[in-house]
mmCIF file of C-alpha atoms and ligand atoms in Angstrom:
data_model
loop_
_atom_site.group_PDB
_atom_site.id
_atom_site.type_symbol
_atom_site.label_atom_id
_atom_site.label_comp_id
_atom_site.label_asym_id
_atom_site.label_seq_id
_atom_site.Cartn_x
_atom_site.Cartn_y
_atom_site.Cartn_z
ATOM 1 C CA MET A 1 -61.805 -16.431 -59.679
ATOM 2 C CA PRO A 2 -62.956 -13.275 -57.858
ATOM 3 C CA ILE A 3 -65.800 -11.401 -59.550
ATOM 4 C CA ILE A 4 -66.726 -7.711 -59.672
ATOM 5 C CA ASP A 5 -70.398 -6.933 -60.344
ATOM 6 C CA ILE A 6 -70.210 -3.519 -61.967
ATOM 7 C CA HIS A 7 -73.965 -2.867 -62.144
ATOM 8 C CA ILE A 8 -76.449 -3.475 -59.332
ATOM 9 C CA HIS A 9 -79.166 -1.418 -57.631
ATOM 10 C CA LEU A 10 -79.949 -0.872 -53.976
ATOM 11 C CA SER A 11 -82.505 1.922 -53.974
ATOM 12 C CA SER A 12 -86.101 2.133 -52.857
ATOM 13 C CA ILE A 13 -87.697 1.932 -56.305
ATOM 14 C CA GLU A 14 -91.132 0.325 -56.516
ATOM 15 C CA SER A 15 -90.510 -1.333 -59.909
ATOM 16 C CA PHE A 16 -87.333 -3.004 -58.558
ATOM 17 C CA ARG A 17 -89.202 -4.300 -55.496
ATOM 18 C CA HIS A 18 -91.915 -5.629 -57.768
ATOM 19 C CA THR A 19 -89.385 -7.361 -60.054
ATOM 20 C CA ALA A 20 -87.596 -8.919 -57.071
ATOM 21 C CA ARG A 21 -90.887 -10.197 -55.675
ATOM 22 C CA GLU A 22 -92.584 -11.363 -58.863
ATOM 23 C CA LEU A 23 -89.862 -12.179 -61.410
ATOM 24 C CA SER A 24 -86.346 -12.777 -60.080
ATOM 25 C CA GLY A 25 -87.241 -13.985 -56.568
ATOM 26 C CA VAL A 26 -84.257 -12.290 -54.903
ATOM 27 C CA ASP A 27 -84.185 -10.794 -51.408
ATOM 28 C CA TYR A 28 -83.869 -7.095 -52.311
ATOM 29 C CA THR A 29 -82.031 -5.913 -49.195
ATOM 30 C CA GLU A 30 -78.397 -5.202 -48.354
ATOM 31 C CA LEU A 31 -78.251 -8.514 -46.468
ATOM 32 C CA GLY A 32 -79.810 -10.368 -49.408
ATOM 33 C CA LEU A 33 -77.191 -8.901 -51.722
ATOM 34 C CA ARG A 34 -74.316 -9.711 -49.362
ATOM 35 C CA ARG A 35 -75.449 -13.334 -49.114
ATOM 36 C CA GLU A 36 -75.618 -13.731 -52.895
ATOM 37 C CA PHE A 37 -72.224 -12.043 -53.344
ATOM 38 C CA GLU A 38 -70.609 -14.324 -50.748
ATOM 39 C CA ARG A 39 -72.106 -17.449 -52.285
ATOM 40 C CA CYS A 40 -70.879 -16.497 -55.774
ATOM 41 C CA GLY A 41 -67.421 -15.103 -55.005
ATOM 42 C CA VAL A 42 -68.339 -11.529 -55.864
ATOM 43 C CA VAL A 43 -65.834 -9.359 -53.986
ATOM 44 C CA LEU A 44 -67.264 -5.958 -54.914
ATOM 45 C CA GLY A 45 -70.418 -4.471 -56.399
ATOM 46 C CA VAL A 46 -71.037 -1.043 -57.893
ATOM 47 C CA GLY A 47 -74.549 0.293 -57.346
ATOM 48 C CA MET A 48 -76.249 2.701 -59.708
ATOM 49 C CA GLY A 49 -77.732 5.553 -57.687
ATOM 50 C CA VAL A 50 -81.393 6.255 -58.369
ATOM 51 C CA GLU A 51 -84.211 7.605 -56.226
ATOM 52 C CA GLU A 52 -87.929 8.199 -56.457
ATOM 53 C CA THR A 53 -89.760 10.703 -54.276
ATOM 54 C CA SER A 54 -92.995 8.643 -54.311
ATOM 55 C CA PRO A 55 -93.550 4.916 -55.015
ATOM 56 C CA GLY A 56 -93.703 4.203 -58.747
ATOM 57 C CA ALA A 57 -92.399 7.644 -59.789
ATOM 58 C CA PHE A 58 -89.189 6.269 -61.385
ATOM 59 C CA PRO A 59 -87.931 7.836 -63.629
ATOM 60 C CA ASP A 60 -88.639 10.684 -61.241
ATOM 61 C CA ILE A 61 -88.043 14.226 -62.501
ATOM 62 C CA LYS A 62 -88.311 15.483 -58.907
ATOM 63 C CA ALA A 63 -85.484 13.421 -57.365
ATOM 64 C CA ALA A 64 -82.681 15.628 -56.016
ATOM 65 C CA ASN A 65 -79.066 15.328 -57.198
ATOM 66 C CA PRO A 66 -77.073 13.293 -56.647
ATOM 67 C CA MET A 67 -79.302 10.183 -56.569
ATOM 68 C CA ARG A 68 -77.922 7.542 -54.199
ATOM 69 C CA LEU A 69 -78.285 3.928 -53.032
ATOM 70 C CA ASP A 70 -80.893 4.868 -50.459
ATOM 71 C CA LEU A 71 -81.455 1.327 -49.131
ATOM 72 C CA SER A 72 -77.974 1.361 -47.590
ATOM 73 C CA ASP A 73 -76.326 4.089 -45.513
ATOM 74 C CA PRO A 74 -73.424 4.014 -44.976
ATOM 75 C CA LEU A 75 -72.376 1.669 -47.763
ATOM 76 C CA PRO A 76 -70.760 -1.607 -46.617
ATOM 77 C CA PRO A 77 -67.140 -2.262 -47.717
ATOM 78 C CA PHE A 78 -68.268 -4.576 -50.546
ATOM 79 C CA LEU A 79 -70.284 -1.838 -52.244
ATOM 80 C CA MET A 80 -69.490 1.363 -54.124
ATOM 81 C CA GLU A 81 -71.783 3.823 -55.841
ATOM 82 C CA CYS A 82 -72.214 5.640 -59.131
ATOM 83 C CA VAL A 83 -74.012 8.877 -58.327
ATOM 84 C CA GLY A 84 -77.215 9.178 -60.361
ATOM 85 C CA ILE A 85 -77.899 12.425 -62.221
ATOM 86 C CA ASN A 86 -81.341 13.963 -62.691
ATOM 87 C CA PRO A 87 -80.898 16.415 -65.599
ATOM 88 C CA VAL A 88 -84.337 17.984 -65.103
ATOM 89 C CA ARG A 89 -83.284 19.399 -61.728
ATOM 90 C CA LEU A 90 -79.825 20.213 -63.055
ATOM 91 C CA ALA A 91 -81.497 22.466 -65.636
ATOM 92 C CA SER A 92 -83.726 24.113 -62.986
ATOM 93 C CA PRO A 93 -82.964 27.135 -60.767
ATOM 94 C CA GLU A 94 -81.660 24.709 -58.093
ATOM 95 C CA GLY A 95 -79.188 23.324 -60.643
ATOM 96 C CA ARG A 96 -76.091 25.139 -59.448
ATOM 97 C CA LYS A 97 -76.600 24.044 -55.858
ATOM 98 C CA GLU A 98 -77.207 20.451 -56.937
ATOM 99 C CA LEU A 99 -74.032 20.476 -59.003
ATOM 100 C CA GLU A 100 -72.158 21.450 -55.841
ATOM 101 C CA ARG A 101 -73.734 18.516 -54.013
ATOM 102 C CA ILE A 102 -72.681 16.153 -56.812
ATOM 103 C CA GLU A 103 -69.132 17.507 -56.589
ATOM 104 C CA GLU A 104 -69.114 17.077 -52.808
ATOM 105 C CA ARG A 105 -70.275 13.476 -53.096
ATOM 106 C CA LEU A 106 -67.681 12.702 -55.789
ATOM 107 C CA ALA A 107 -64.970 13.496 -53.262
ATOM 108 C CA SER A 108 -66.075 10.436 -51.229
ATOM 109 C CA ASP A 109 -64.137 7.214 -51.714
ATOM 110 C CA GLU A 110 -67.510 5.402 -51.700
ATOM 111 C CA VAL A 111 -68.139 6.767 -55.191
ATOM 112 C CA ALA A 112 -66.815 4.899 -58.232
ATOM 113 C CA GLY A 113 -68.460 6.866 -61.041
ATOM 114 C CA ILE A 114 -71.403 8.850 -62.375
ATOM 115 C CA LYS A 115 -74.625 7.359 -63.801
ATOM 116 C CA LEU A 116 -76.815 8.946 -66.473
ATOM 117 C CA TYR A 117 -80.311 7.595 -67.122
ATOM 118 C CA ALA A 118 -80.516 8.374 -70.845
ATOM 119 C CA GLY A 119 -83.945 7.548 -72.226
ATOM 120 C CA TYR A 120 -85.527 7.623 -68.770
ATOM 121 C CA TYR A 121 -84.814 11.337 -68.740
ATOM 122 C CA HIS A 122 -85.605 13.019 -72.027
ATOM 123 C CA TYR A 123 -82.238 14.567 -72.838
ATOM 124 C CA PHE A 124 -79.596 13.509 -75.318
ATOM 125 C CA VAL A 125 -76.279 12.684 -73.655
ATOM 126 C CA THR A 126 -74.743 15.460 -75.782
ATOM 127 C CA ASP A 127 -77.154 18.041 -74.294
ATOM 128 C CA GLU A 128 -75.382 21.009 -72.687
ATOM 129 C CA VAL A 129 -77.152 20.266 -69.394
ATOM 130 C CA TYR A 130 -74.639 17.427 -68.854
ATOM 131 C CA ALA A 131 -71.512 19.448 -69.769
ATOM 132 C CA PRO A 132 -70.605 20.320 -66.143
ATOM 133 C CA VAL A 133 -71.092 16.657 -65.185
ATOM 134 C CA TYR A 134 -68.530 15.560 -67.780
ATOM 135 C CA GLU A 135 -66.134 18.224 -66.474
ATOM 136 C CA LEU A 136 -66.515 16.725 -62.999
ATOM 137 C CA ALA A 137 -65.869 13.236 -64.382
ATOM 138 C CA ARG A 138 -62.649 14.514 -65.929
ATOM 139 C CA GLN A 139 -61.640 16.355 -62.771
ATOM 140 C CA PHE A 140 -62.245 13.361 -60.469
ATOM 141 C CA ASP A 141 -61.055 10.749 -62.993
ATOM 142 C CA VAL A 142 -64.244 8.677 -62.686
ATOM 143 C CA PRO A 143 -66.139 7.075 -65.594
ATOM 144 C CA VAL A 144 -69.586 8.146 -66.757
ATOM 145 C CA VAL A 145 -71.926 5.153 -66.929
ATOM 146 C CA ILE A 146 -74.794 5.604 -69.368
ATOM 147 C CA HIS A 147 -78.021 3.665 -69.631
ATOM 148 C CA THR A 148 -78.439 2.559 -73.261
ATOM 149 C CA GLY A 149 -81.087 0.476 -75.015
ATOM 150 C CA ASP A 150 -84.561 -0.522 -73.889
ATOM 151 C CA THR A 151 -85.936 1.353 -70.887
ATOM 152 C CA TYR A 152 -87.368 -0.501 -67.896
ATOM 153 C CA SER A 153 -90.324 1.882 -67.991
ATOM 154 C CA MET A 154 -92.816 2.770 -70.698
ATOM 155 C CA ASN A 155 -92.166 6.434 -69.875
ATOM 156 C CA GLY A 156 -88.648 6.306 -71.306
ATOM 157 C CA LEU A 157 -87.975 7.563 -74.839
ATOM 158 C CA LEU A 158 -85.741 5.289 -76.879
ATOM 159 C CA LYS A 159 -84.268 7.935 -79.165
ATOM 160 C CA TYR A 160 -82.337 9.263 -76.149
ATOM 161 C CA SER A 161 -81.040 5.850 -75.068
ATOM 162 C CA HIS A 162 -79.787 4.583 -78.422
ATOM 163 C CA PRO A 163 -76.088 3.637 -78.104
ATOM 164 C CA LEU A 164 -75.145 5.644 -81.232
ATOM 165 C CA THR A 165 -75.775 8.845 -79.253
ATOM 166 C CA VAL A 166 -72.636 8.062 -77.228
ATOM 167 C CA ASP A 167 -70.404 8.110 -80.319
ATOM 168 C CA GLU A 168 -70.442 11.904 -80.587
ATOM 169 C CA LEU A 169 -70.118 12.265 -76.815
ATOM 170 C CA ALA A 170 -67.012 10.059 -76.784
ATOM 171 C CA TYR A 171 -65.556 12.119 -79.643
ATOM 172 C CA ARG A 172 -66.165 15.392 -77.789
ATOM 173 C CA TYR A 173 -64.738 14.156 -74.480
ATOM 174 C CA ARG A 174 -61.842 11.894 -75.404
ATOM 175 C CA ASP A 175 -60.317 12.181 -71.934
ATOM 176 C CA VAL A 176 -63.465 10.903 -70.180
ATOM 177 C CA ARG A 177 -64.261 7.181 -69.991
ATOM 178 C CA PHE A 178 -67.812 6.107 -70.811
ATOM 179 C CA MET A 179 -69.518 2.773 -70.168
ATOM 180 C CA LEU A 180 -72.620 1.757 -72.122
ATOM 181 C CA CYS A 181 -74.992 -0.230 -69.925
ATOM 182 C CA HIS A 182 -76.659 -3.394 -71.265
ATOM 183 C CA LEU A 183 -74.537 -3.305 -74.448
ATOM 184 C CA GLY A 184 -77.282 -1.043 -75.830
ATOM 185 C CA ASP A 185 -79.688 -4.004 -76.059
ATOM 186 C CA PRO A 186 -81.486 -4.521 -78.441
ATOM 187 C CA TRP A 187 -79.094 -2.341 -80.503
ATOM 188 C CA VAL A 188 -76.118 -4.484 -79.548
ATOM 189 C CA MET A 189 -74.383 -4.245 -82.948
ATOM 190 C CA ASP A 190 -74.525 -0.449 -82.764
ATOM 191 C CA ALA A 191 -73.131 -0.548 -79.225
ATOM 192 C CA ALA A 192 -70.385 -2.953 -80.347
ATOM 193 C CA GLU A 193 -69.380 -0.504 -83.078
ATOM 194 C CA VAL A 194 -69.293 2.444 -80.643
ATOM 195 C CA VAL A 195 -67.068 0.389 -78.282
ATOM 196 C CA ALA A 196 -64.794 -0.825 -81.108
ATOM 197 C CA LYS A 197 -64.408 2.622 -82.675
ATOM 198 C CA ASN A 198 -63.903 4.758 -79.584
ATOM 199 C CA PRO A 199 -60.914 4.110 -77.293
ATOM 200 C CA ASN A 200 -62.756 5.713 -74.345
ATOM 201 C CA VAL A 201 -65.975 3.655 -74.564
ATOM 202 C CA TYR A 202 -66.657 0.385 -72.713
ATOM 203 C CA ALA A 203 -69.821 -1.648 -72.176
ATOM 204 C CA ASP A 204 -71.421 -3.693 -69.419
ATOM 205 C CA LEU A 205 -73.310 -6.928 -70.026
ATOM 206 C CA SER A 206 -75.929 -6.393 -67.318
ATOM 207 C CA GLY A 207 -79.693 -6.595 -67.586
ATOM 208 C CA LEU A 208 -79.829 -8.678 -70.788
ATOM 209 C CA VAL A 209 -82.292 -11.105 -69.201
ATOM 210 C CA VAL A 210 -84.661 -10.314 -66.325
ATOM 211 C CA GLY A 211 -86.145 -13.063 -64.186
ATOM 212 C CA ASN A 212 -85.466 -16.296 -62.292
ATOM 213 C CA ARG A 213 -83.530 -19.426 -63.301
ATOM 214 C CA PRO A 214 -86.328 -21.165 -65.270
ATOM 215 C CA HIS A 215 -86.792 -17.992 -67.280
ATOM 216 C CA PHE A 216 -83.034 -17.776 -67.956
ATOM 217 C CA GLU A 217 -82.879 -21.458 -68.965
ATOM 218 C CA ARG A 218 -85.570 -20.894 -71.542
ATOM 219 C CA PHE A 219 -83.612 -18.048 -73.166
ATOM 220 C CA MET A 220 -80.152 -19.607 -72.742
ATOM 221 C CA ASN A 221 -81.409 -22.623 -74.682
ATOM 222 C CA GLU A 222 -82.624 -20.472 -77.548
ATOM 223 C CA PRO A 223 -79.689 -20.136 -79.986
ATOM 224 C CA LEU A 224 -81.154 -17.120 -81.756
ATOM 225 C CA PHE A 225 -81.301 -15.279 -78.455
ATOM 226 C CA MET A 226 -77.714 -16.087 -77.455
ATOM 227 C CA ASP A 227 -76.398 -15.402 -80.979
ATOM 228 C CA HIS A 228 -77.938 -11.931 -80.906
ATOM 229 C CA PHE A 229 -75.349 -10.993 -78.235
ATOM 230 C CA ARG A 230 -72.537 -13.243 -79.474
ATOM 231 C CA ARG A 231 -72.586 -11.598 -82.890
ATOM 232 C CA ALA A 232 -71.973 -8.190 -81.278
ATOM 233 C CA LEU A 233 -69.223 -9.526 -78.990
ATOM 234 C CA VAL A 234 -67.499 -11.265 -81.889
ATOM 235 C CA TYR A 235 -67.850 -8.203 -84.110
ATOM 236 C CA ALA A 236 -66.343 -5.817 -81.532
ATOM 237 C CA ASP A 237 -63.655 -8.366 -80.608
ATOM 238 C CA ARG A 238 -62.873 -6.214 -77.585
ATOM 239 C CA TYR A 239 -63.271 -8.542 -74.622
ATOM 240 C CA ASP A 240 -60.887 -6.165 -72.838
ATOM 241 C CA LYS A 241 -63.697 -3.569 -72.853
ATOM 242 C CA MET A 242 -66.713 -5.666 -71.799
ATOM 243 C CA LEU A 243 -67.599 -5.706 -68.095
ATOM 244 C CA PHE A 244 -69.636 -8.172 -66.070
ATOM 245 C CA GLY A 245 -72.726 -6.788 -64.327
ATOM 246 C CA THR A 246 -76.068 -8.285 -63.319
ATOM 247 C CA ASP A 247 -78.548 -5.397 -62.844
ATOM 248 C CA TRP A 248 -79.534 -7.163 -59.580
ATOM 249 C CA PRO A 249 -82.315 -7.292 -58.287
ATOM 250 C CA LEU A 250 -83.547 -7.930 -61.845
ATOM 251 C CA ALA A 251 -81.853 -11.355 -61.801
ATOM 252 C CA PRO A 252 -80.195 -13.652 -59.225
ATOM 253 C CA ILE A 253 -76.396 -13.289 -59.223
ATOM 254 C CA ASP A 254 -75.542 -17.009 -59.686
ATOM 255 C CA VAL A 255 -77.893 -17.371 -62.651
ATOM 256 C CA TYR A 256 -76.479 -14.278 -64.296
ATOM 257 C CA ILE A 257 -72.893 -15.520 -63.854
ATOM 258 C CA ASP A 258 -73.846 -18.748 -65.665
ATOM 259 C CA PHE A 259 -75.426 -16.727 -68.456
ATOM 260 C CA VAL A 260 -72.344 -14.533 -69.053
ATOM 261 C CA ARG A 261 -70.018 -17.545 -68.779
ATOM 262 C CA ARG A 262 -71.926 -19.070 -71.684
ATOM 263 C CA LEU A 263 -71.800 -15.874 -73.756
ATOM 264 C CA VAL A 264 -68.119 -15.033 -73.363
ATOM 265 C CA PRO A 265 -65.329 -17.405 -74.517
ATOM 266 C CA GLU A 266 -63.499 -18.869 -71.522
ATOM 267 C CA GLN A 267 -60.112 -17.295 -72.262
ATOM 268 C CA HIS A 268 -61.699 -13.878 -71.637
ATOM 269 C CA HIS A 269 -63.453 -14.668 -68.356
ATOM 270 C CA ASP A 270 -60.757 -13.141 -66.113
ATOM 271 C CA ASP A 271 -60.959 -9.886 -68.067
ATOM 272 C CA VAL A 272 -64.733 -9.669 -68.252
ATOM 273 C CA PHE A 273 -65.519 -10.825 -64.697
ATOM 274 C CA TYR A 274 -62.737 -8.871 -62.954
ATOM 275 C CA ARG A 275 -59.865 -7.098 -64.676
ATOM 276 C CA ASN A 276 -61.703 -4.790 -67.071
ATOM 277 C CA ALA A 277 -63.518 -3.170 -64.139
ATOM 278 C CA LEU A 278 -60.157 -2.066 -62.725
ATOM 279 C CA ARG A 279 -59.258 -0.387 -66.021
ATOM 280 C CA VAL A 280 -62.452 1.625 -66.212
ATOM 281 C CA PHE A 281 -62.924 2.337 -62.487
ATOM 282 C CA PRO A 282 -59.631 3.322 -60.775
ATOM 283 C CA ARG A 283 -61.428 3.740 -57.442
ATOM 284 C CA VAL A 284 -62.610 0.133 -57.580
ATOM 285 C CA GLU A 285 -58.993 -0.926 -57.795
ATOM 286 C CA GLU A 286 -58.132 1.312 -54.821
ATOM 287 C CA ARG A 287 -61.000 -0.115 -52.779
ATOM 288 C CA LEU A 288 -60.003 -3.712 -53.540
ATOM 289 C CA ALA A 289 -56.410 -2.957 -52.592
ATOM 290 C CA ARG A 290 -57.677 -1.720 -49.220
ATOM 291 C CA LEU A 291 -59.806 -4.833 -48.808
ATOM 292 C CA GLY A 292 -56.744 -6.954 -49.569
ATOM 293 C CA GLN A 293 -58.235 -8.466 -52.744
HETATM 294 ZN ZN1 LIG B 301 -79.576 -0.947 -63.951
#
């Protein structure tokens, strides 16, 4: 079965380098990613653009729009990008110019969607600062991918990253597709409800565990931990709207595949590991057609 990894990173972010070195043990380079993809049958990855202007600054209010995968240029055929948005600069006097740069980048067939770092940046997703971004998503028919749940930085603010904030957004922009990252963890039941209620909301299952295989084994063998996610998946009962992603380099790809295989009932594996991504991301389908997949 071919696999699409809808959520990885390939940007020069000090906390990702540190996690790769100390926790997950992956080789955080384009070559390292390609090797893991090849070994695991991953045919395409979508990277979440993010940049920091100095080591450790993430979430960086100074990073210019759009934020990219700056460890890889140009992107190899097996990778696409969601352009990262920094709302602080969008709201600044440079905002108009940066919006033009986002629009320019969205015209590239390397781009699969738009990524918002809710919580990391202290704006609600319904804030007017993002309105022109949603218009661009509509215009280019690309999904808006939204960080939800715990932030991988103590400088995030959780009230902005709670999955319930996306309910009103989805209501306001019914013709834009939204994907909640990390199933809103730890608010997975709230995320499940937002997915089940709103026809234009999907979720990815990335980043639910961070670390190497021994660390994963410990959690995978803890029923309370696994049931925390299973309850939300069973409640939503929308395996056609859940997408596989790893949040690499936060975890090795093969370990994460095993983890999601255990969470999701087998009859839904084709959907979750491959087909749902094509429904949410039309440009992923176009890219795969070109690659002959
Ligand atoms: Zn991520």
